[in-house]
Coordinates of C-alpha atoms in Angstrom, one line a residue:
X1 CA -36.4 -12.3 -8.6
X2 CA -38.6 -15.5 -10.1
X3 CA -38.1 -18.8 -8.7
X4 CA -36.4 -20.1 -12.0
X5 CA -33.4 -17.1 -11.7
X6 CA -32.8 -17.9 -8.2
X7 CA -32.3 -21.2 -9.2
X8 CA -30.0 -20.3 -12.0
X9 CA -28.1 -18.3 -9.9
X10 CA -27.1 -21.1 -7.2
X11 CA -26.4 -23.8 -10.1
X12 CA -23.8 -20.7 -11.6
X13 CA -22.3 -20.7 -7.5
X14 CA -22.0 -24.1 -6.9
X15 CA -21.1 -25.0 -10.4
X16 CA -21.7 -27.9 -12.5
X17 CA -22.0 -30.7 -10.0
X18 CA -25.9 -28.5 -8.8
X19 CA -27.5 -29.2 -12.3
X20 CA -29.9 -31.9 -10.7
X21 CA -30.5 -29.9 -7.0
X22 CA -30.9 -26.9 -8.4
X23 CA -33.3 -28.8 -11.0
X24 CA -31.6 -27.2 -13.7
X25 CA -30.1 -29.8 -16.5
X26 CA -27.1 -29.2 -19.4
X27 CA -29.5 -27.3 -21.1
X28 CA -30.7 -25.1 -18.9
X29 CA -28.4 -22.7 -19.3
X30 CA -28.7 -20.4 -22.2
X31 CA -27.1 -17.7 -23.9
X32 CA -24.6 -15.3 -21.9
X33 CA -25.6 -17.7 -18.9
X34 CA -23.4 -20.5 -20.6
X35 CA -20.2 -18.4 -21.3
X36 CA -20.5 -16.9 -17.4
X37 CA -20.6 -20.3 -16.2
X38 CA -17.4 -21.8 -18.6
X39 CA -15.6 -18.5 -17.2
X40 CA -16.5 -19.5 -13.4
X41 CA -15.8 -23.4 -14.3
X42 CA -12.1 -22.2 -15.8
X43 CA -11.1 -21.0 -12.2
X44 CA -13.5 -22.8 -9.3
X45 CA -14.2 -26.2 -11.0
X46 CA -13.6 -28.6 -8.6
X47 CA -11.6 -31.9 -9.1
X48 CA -14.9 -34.4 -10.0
X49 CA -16.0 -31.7 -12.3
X50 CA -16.2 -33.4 -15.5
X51 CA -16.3 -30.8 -17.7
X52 CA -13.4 -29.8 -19.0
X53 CA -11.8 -26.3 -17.9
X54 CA -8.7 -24.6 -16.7
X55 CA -7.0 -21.7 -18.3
X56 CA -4.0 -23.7 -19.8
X57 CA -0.5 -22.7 -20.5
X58 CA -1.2 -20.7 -23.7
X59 CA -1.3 -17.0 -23.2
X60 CA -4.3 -15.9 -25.7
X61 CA -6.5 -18.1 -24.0
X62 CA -6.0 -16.6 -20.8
X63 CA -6.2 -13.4 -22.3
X64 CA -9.8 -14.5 -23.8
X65 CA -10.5 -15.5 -20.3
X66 CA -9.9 -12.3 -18.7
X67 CA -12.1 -10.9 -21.7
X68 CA -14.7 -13.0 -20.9
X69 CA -15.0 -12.3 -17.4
X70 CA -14.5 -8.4 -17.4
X71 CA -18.2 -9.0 -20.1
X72 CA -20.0 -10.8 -17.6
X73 CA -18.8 -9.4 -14.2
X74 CA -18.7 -5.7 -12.4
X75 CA -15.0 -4.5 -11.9
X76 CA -14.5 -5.6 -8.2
X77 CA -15.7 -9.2 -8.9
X78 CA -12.8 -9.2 -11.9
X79 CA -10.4 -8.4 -9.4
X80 CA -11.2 -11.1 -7.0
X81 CA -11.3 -13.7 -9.7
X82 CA -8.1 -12.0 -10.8
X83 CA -6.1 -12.5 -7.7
X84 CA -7.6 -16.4 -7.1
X85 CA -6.6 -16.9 -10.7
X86 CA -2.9 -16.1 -9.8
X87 CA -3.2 -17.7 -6.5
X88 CA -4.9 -21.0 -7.6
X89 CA -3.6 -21.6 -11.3
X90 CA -0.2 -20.2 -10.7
X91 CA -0.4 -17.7 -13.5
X92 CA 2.6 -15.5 -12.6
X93 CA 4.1 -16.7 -15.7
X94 CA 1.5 -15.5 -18.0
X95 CA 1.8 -12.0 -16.5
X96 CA 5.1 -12.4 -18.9
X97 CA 2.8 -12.2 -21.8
X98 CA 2.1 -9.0 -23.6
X99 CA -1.5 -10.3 -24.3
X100 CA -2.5 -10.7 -20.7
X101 CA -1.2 -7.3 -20.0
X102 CA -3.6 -5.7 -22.6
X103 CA -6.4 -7.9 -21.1
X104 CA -6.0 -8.1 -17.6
X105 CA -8.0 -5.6 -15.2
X106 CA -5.6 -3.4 -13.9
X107 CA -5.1 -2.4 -9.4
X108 CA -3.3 -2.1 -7.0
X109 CA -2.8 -5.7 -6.3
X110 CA -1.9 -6.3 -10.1
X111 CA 1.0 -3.8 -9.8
X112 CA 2.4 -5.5 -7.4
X113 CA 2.8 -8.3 -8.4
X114 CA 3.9 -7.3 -11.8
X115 CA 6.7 -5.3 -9.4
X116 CA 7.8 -8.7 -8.4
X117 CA 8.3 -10.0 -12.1
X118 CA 9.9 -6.5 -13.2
X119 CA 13.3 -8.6 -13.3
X120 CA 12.8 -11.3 -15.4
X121 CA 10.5 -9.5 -17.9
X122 CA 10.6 -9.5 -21.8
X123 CA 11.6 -5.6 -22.7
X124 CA 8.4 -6.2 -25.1
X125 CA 6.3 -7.2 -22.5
X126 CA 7.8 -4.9 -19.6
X127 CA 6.5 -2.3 -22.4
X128 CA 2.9 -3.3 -22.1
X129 CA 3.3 -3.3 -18.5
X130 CA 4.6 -0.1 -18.0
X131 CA 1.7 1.1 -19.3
X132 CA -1.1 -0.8 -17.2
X133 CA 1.3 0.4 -14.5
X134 CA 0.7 4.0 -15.6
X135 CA -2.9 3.7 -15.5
X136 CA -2.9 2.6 -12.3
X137 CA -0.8 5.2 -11.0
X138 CA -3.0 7.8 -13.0
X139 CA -5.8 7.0 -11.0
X140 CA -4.2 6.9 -7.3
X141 CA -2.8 10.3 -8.2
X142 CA -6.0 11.8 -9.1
X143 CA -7.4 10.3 -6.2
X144 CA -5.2 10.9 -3.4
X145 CA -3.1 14.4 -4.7
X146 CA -5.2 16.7 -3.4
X147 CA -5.9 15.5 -0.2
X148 CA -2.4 15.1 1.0
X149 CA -1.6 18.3 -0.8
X150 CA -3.9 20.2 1.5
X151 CA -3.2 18.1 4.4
X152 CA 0.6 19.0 4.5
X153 CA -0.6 22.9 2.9
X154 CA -2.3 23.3 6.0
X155 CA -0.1 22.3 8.7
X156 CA 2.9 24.1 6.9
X157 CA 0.7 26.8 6.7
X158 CA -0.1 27.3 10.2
X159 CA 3.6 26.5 11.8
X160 CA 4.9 29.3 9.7
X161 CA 5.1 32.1 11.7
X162 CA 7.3 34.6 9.7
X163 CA 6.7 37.7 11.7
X164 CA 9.3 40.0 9.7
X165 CA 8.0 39.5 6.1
X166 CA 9.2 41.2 3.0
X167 CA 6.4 43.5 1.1
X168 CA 6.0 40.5 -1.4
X169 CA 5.7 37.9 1.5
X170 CA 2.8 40.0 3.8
X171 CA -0.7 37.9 3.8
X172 CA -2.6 41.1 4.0
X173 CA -6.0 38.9 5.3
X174 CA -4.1 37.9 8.4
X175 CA -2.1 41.0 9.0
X176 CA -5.3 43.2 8.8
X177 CA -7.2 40.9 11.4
X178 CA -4.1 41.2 13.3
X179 CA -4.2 44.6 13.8
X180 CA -8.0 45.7 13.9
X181 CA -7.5 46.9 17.2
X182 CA -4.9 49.6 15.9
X183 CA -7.7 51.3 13.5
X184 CA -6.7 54.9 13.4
X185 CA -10.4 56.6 12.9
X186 CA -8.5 60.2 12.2
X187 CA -6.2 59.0 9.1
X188 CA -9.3 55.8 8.5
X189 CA -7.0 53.3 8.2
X190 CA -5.2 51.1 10.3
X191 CA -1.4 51.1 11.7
X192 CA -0.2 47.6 11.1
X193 CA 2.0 47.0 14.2
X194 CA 2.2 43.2 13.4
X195 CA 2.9 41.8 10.2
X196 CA 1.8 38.4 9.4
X197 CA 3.5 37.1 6.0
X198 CA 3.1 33.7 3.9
X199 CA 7.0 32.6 4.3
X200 CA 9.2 31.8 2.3
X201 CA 8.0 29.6 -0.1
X202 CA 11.2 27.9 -1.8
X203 CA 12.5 26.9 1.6
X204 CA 12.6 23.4 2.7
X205 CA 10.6 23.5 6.1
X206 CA 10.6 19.7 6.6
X207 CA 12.7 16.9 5.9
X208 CA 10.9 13.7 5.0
X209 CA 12.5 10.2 4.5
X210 CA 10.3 7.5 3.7
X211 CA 11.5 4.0 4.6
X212 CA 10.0 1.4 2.8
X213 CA 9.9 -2.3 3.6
X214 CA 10.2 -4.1 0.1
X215 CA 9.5 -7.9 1.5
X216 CA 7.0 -9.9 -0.6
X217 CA 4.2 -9.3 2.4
X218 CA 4.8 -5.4 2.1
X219 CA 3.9 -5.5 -2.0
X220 CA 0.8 -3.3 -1.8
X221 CA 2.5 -1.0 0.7
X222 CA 5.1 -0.2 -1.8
X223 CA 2.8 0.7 -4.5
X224 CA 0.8 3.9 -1.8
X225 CA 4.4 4.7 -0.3
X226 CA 5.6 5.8 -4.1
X227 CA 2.6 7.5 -4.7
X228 CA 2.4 9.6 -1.7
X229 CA 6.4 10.0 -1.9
X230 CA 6.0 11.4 -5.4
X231 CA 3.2 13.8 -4.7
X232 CA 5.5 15.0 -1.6
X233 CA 8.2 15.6 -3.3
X234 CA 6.4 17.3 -5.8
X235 CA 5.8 20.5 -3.0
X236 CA 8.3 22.8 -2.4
X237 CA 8.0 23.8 1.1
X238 CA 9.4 19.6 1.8
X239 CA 12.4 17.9 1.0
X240 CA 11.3 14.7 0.4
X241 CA 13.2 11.0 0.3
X242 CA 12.6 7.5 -1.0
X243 CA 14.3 5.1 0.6
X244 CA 13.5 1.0 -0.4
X245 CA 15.1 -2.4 1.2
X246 CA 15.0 -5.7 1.8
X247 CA 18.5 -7.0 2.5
X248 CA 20.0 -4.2 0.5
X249 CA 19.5 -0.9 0.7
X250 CA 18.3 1.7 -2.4
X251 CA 17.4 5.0 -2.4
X252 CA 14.9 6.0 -5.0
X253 CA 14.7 10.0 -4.3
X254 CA 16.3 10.9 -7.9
X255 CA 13.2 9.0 -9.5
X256 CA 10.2 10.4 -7.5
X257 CA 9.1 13.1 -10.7
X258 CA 8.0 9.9 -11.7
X259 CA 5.7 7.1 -9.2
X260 CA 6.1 5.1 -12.4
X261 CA 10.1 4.3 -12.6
X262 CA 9.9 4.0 -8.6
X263 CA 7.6 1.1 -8.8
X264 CA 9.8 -0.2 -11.8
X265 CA 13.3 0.8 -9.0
X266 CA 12.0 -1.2 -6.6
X267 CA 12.6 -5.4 -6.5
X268 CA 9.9 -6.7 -4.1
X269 CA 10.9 -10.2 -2.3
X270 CA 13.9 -11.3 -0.9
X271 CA 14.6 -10.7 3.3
X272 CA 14.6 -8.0 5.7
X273 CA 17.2 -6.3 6.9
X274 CA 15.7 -2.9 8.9
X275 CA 18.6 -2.1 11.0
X276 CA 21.0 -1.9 8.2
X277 CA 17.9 0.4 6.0
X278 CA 17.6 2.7 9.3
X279 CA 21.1 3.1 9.8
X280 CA 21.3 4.6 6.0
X281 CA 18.4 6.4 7.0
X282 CA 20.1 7.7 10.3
X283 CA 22.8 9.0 7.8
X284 CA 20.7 11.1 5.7
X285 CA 19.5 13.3 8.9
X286 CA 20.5 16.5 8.9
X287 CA 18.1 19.0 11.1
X288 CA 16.7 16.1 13.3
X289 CA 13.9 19.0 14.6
X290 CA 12.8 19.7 11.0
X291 CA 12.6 15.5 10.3
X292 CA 9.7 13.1 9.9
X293 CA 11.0 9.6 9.2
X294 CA 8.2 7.2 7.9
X295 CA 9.0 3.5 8.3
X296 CA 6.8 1.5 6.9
X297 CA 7.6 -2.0 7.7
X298 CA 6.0 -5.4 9.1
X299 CA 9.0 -5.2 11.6
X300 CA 10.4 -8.9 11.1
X301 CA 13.6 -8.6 11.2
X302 CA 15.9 -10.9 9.7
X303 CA 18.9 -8.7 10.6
X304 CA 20.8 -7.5 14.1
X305 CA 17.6 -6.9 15.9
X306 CA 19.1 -5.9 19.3
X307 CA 21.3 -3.0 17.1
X308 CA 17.9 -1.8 15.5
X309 CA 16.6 -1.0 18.8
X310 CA 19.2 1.0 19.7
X311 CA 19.3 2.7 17.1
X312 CA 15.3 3.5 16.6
X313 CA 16.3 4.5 20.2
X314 CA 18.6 7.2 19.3
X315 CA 17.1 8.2 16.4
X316 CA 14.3 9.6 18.4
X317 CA 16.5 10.5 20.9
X318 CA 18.0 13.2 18.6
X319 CA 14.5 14.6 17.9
X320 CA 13.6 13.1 14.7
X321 CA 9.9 12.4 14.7
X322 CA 9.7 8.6 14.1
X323 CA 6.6 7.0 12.3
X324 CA 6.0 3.3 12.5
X325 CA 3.4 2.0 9.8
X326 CA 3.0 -1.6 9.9
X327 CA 0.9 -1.1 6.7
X328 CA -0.1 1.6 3.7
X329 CA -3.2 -0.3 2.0
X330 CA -6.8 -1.5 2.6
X331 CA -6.2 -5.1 2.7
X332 CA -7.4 -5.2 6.1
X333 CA -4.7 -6.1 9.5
X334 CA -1.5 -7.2 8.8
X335 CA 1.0 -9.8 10.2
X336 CA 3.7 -7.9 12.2
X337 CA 6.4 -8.7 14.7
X338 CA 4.5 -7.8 18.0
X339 CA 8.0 -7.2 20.0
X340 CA 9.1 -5.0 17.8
X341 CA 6.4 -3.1 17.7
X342 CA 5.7 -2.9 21.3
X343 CA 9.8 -2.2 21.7
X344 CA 9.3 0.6 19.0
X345 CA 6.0 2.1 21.3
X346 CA 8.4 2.1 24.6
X347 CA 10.9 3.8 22.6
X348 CA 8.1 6.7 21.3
X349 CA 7.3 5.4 17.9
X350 CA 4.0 3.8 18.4
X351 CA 3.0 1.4 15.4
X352 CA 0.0 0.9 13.2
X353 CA -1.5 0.0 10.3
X354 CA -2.9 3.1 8.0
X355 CA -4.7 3.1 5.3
X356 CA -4.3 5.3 1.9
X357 CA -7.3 7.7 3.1
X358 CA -5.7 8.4 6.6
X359 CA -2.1 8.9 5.4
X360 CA -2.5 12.6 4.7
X361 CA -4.0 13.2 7.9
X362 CA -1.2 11.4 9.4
X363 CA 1.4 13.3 7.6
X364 CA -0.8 16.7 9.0
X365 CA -0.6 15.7 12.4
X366 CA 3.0 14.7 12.4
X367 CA 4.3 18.1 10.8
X368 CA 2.0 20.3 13.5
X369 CA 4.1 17.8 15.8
X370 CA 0.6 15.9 17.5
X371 CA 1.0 12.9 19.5
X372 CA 1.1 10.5 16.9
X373 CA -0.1 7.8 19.3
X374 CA -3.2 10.1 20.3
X375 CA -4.1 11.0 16.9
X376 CA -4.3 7.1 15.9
X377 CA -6.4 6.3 18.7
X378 CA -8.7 9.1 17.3
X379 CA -8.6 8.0 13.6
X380 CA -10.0 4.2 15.3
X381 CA -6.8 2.8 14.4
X382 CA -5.5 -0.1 17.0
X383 CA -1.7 0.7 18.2
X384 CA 1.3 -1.2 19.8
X385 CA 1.8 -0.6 23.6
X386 CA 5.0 -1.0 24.6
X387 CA 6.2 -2.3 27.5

């Protein structure tokens, strides 16, 4: 890199106020380097700045903007200056805006917060957002499908133990290696005093109820929790439920053949009420041995805290293995309720924060049953100690 594009770098950085340190004047700038630096100067100008700048109140211009900067900048940079725009402009009105949706750089982070607009949208605009939704969704599905599909495969797989299979069920592989040691060298074959067979297939082996904490601070949780719910319910060998709440509780299972009308199910904001979400929960248990119950949750609980103890209490009690997840994304630790979480470790639900890549492992070493807390420790993630 020359002297003269380092330069031109730092005066694009600092902005407008560098011309004369940087040794770079008005017209120093040419070309693309000028519309780059009106995009930056929209967002980051400072308050001395005399240019002039900002993004407005019209939508099109915003929409421009966001075309401008997906030109001049790599994806992951959009997204940043995505999220500061919302965060320092206050653009969650022009999310209502059908020309923004068409424009904007679609994530995870983006979803969410058009989740928490999904009320008081336009029908023409929740349109448009449906579909960057969808795309979205498209791409979290083709990434993380087939690893928790094989995760879960596997573990099923090997606690299935069905030693009196019918002709149609027998896994010939296994039942052979089973039984070398019976080769009959007379008749050449082998007498197969074991038989090993796949299961059966259409049987629910494993109740799962996901419990998902739809508080404004849990946004991007929400978005991996209906992806992963839909791709579980989507196997046979699990019967899989969605539950949502913040003071109210709503259970989403009839919508997970589709991530998509989750998302648009749930109604992120509003306060927390766990107790009275686990307590629904509690009711839905039916084979406690045969149930995984996935809480996902920051654990600040604006309802009867004391009751939700109890009740985590005796919900393990009965057998029902009990999964704390302070977080499902990657944006780094979250803010939880430490006494609730160390209360939920003493009562044998140790929580943590996971990310997207390490749920399927998680949901592997729960159905084979692992010591949840062990496995975590293992995987490098930090965990609540209780008392």
């Amino acid at each position: 890199m020359t002297e003269a594009e380092r330069l031109k770098r730092w005066r694009l950085v600092l902005g407008s106020e560098a011309e004369g340190s940087c040794g770079i004047g008005a017209g120093g700038l040419t070309g693309g380097d000028i519309e780059m630096d009106r995009a930056l100067a929209a967002l980051y100008r400072s308050d001395t700045d005399t240019r002039s700048g900002g993004l407005g109140g019209s939508a099109p211009k915003v929409a421009r903007w966001l075309g401008d900067i997906r030109t001049y900048f790599p994806s992951s940079v959009v997204r940043v200056m995505q999220q500061d725009a919302l965060e320092r402009l206050n653009l969650q009105q022009m999310l209502l805006e059908p020309e923004m949706m068409q424009a904007v750089e679609a994530d995870v982070h983006l979803v969410a917060n058009l989740m928490s607009l999904s009320q008081i949208m336009p029908a023409t605009t929740k349109e448009t957002a449906r579909l960057v939704v969808q795309k979205v969704v498209d791409e979290l599905l083709r990434k993380l499908t087939n690893p928790i599909q094989q995760a879960v495969s596997g573990s099923l797989n090997r606690a299935v133990r069905n030693r009196r299979p019918r002709h149609n069920e027998i896994d010939w592989n296994r039942t052979i290696r089973a039984n070398l040691r019976h080769y009959q060298a007379a008749y050449k074959t082998i007498i197969p005093e074991t038989r090993i067979g796949y299961g059966r297939k259409r049987t629910a082996l494993k109740n799962i109820i996901l419990c998902v904490d739809q508080s404004g601070s849990m946004a991007t949780s929400v978005v991996y929790a209906s992806i992963f719910a839909a791709v579980l319910a989507s196997m046979p060998a699990l019967k899989t439920q969605m539950v949502v709440f913040d003071t109210a509780v709503v259970d989403l299972t009839e919508l997970l053949q589709d991530p998509v009308d989750v998302l648009f199910g749930t109604q992120l904001g509003g306060g927390t009420d766990i107790n009275k979400a686990m307590s629904y929960c509690q009711g839905l248990i039916r084979q406690p041995q045969e149930t995984i119950l996935v809480l996902i949750s920051d654990l600040y609980e604006g309802g009867n805290n004391n009751e939700l103890r109890k009740r985590v209490g005796s919900i393990v009690a009965s057998g029902v293995q009990l999964v704390t997840l302070l977080a499902l994304n990657d944006d780094g630790a979250p803010c939880f309720d430490r006494s609730n979480a160390a209360a939920f470790a003493t009562l044998g639900s140790p929580a943590f924060a996971c990310t997207p890549d390490q749920f399927p492992d998680l949901m592997a070493a729960t159905l084979s049953r692992q010591d949840i807390g062990l496995w975590a420790a293992k995987a490098g993630l930090a965990t609540t100690r209780g008392n």
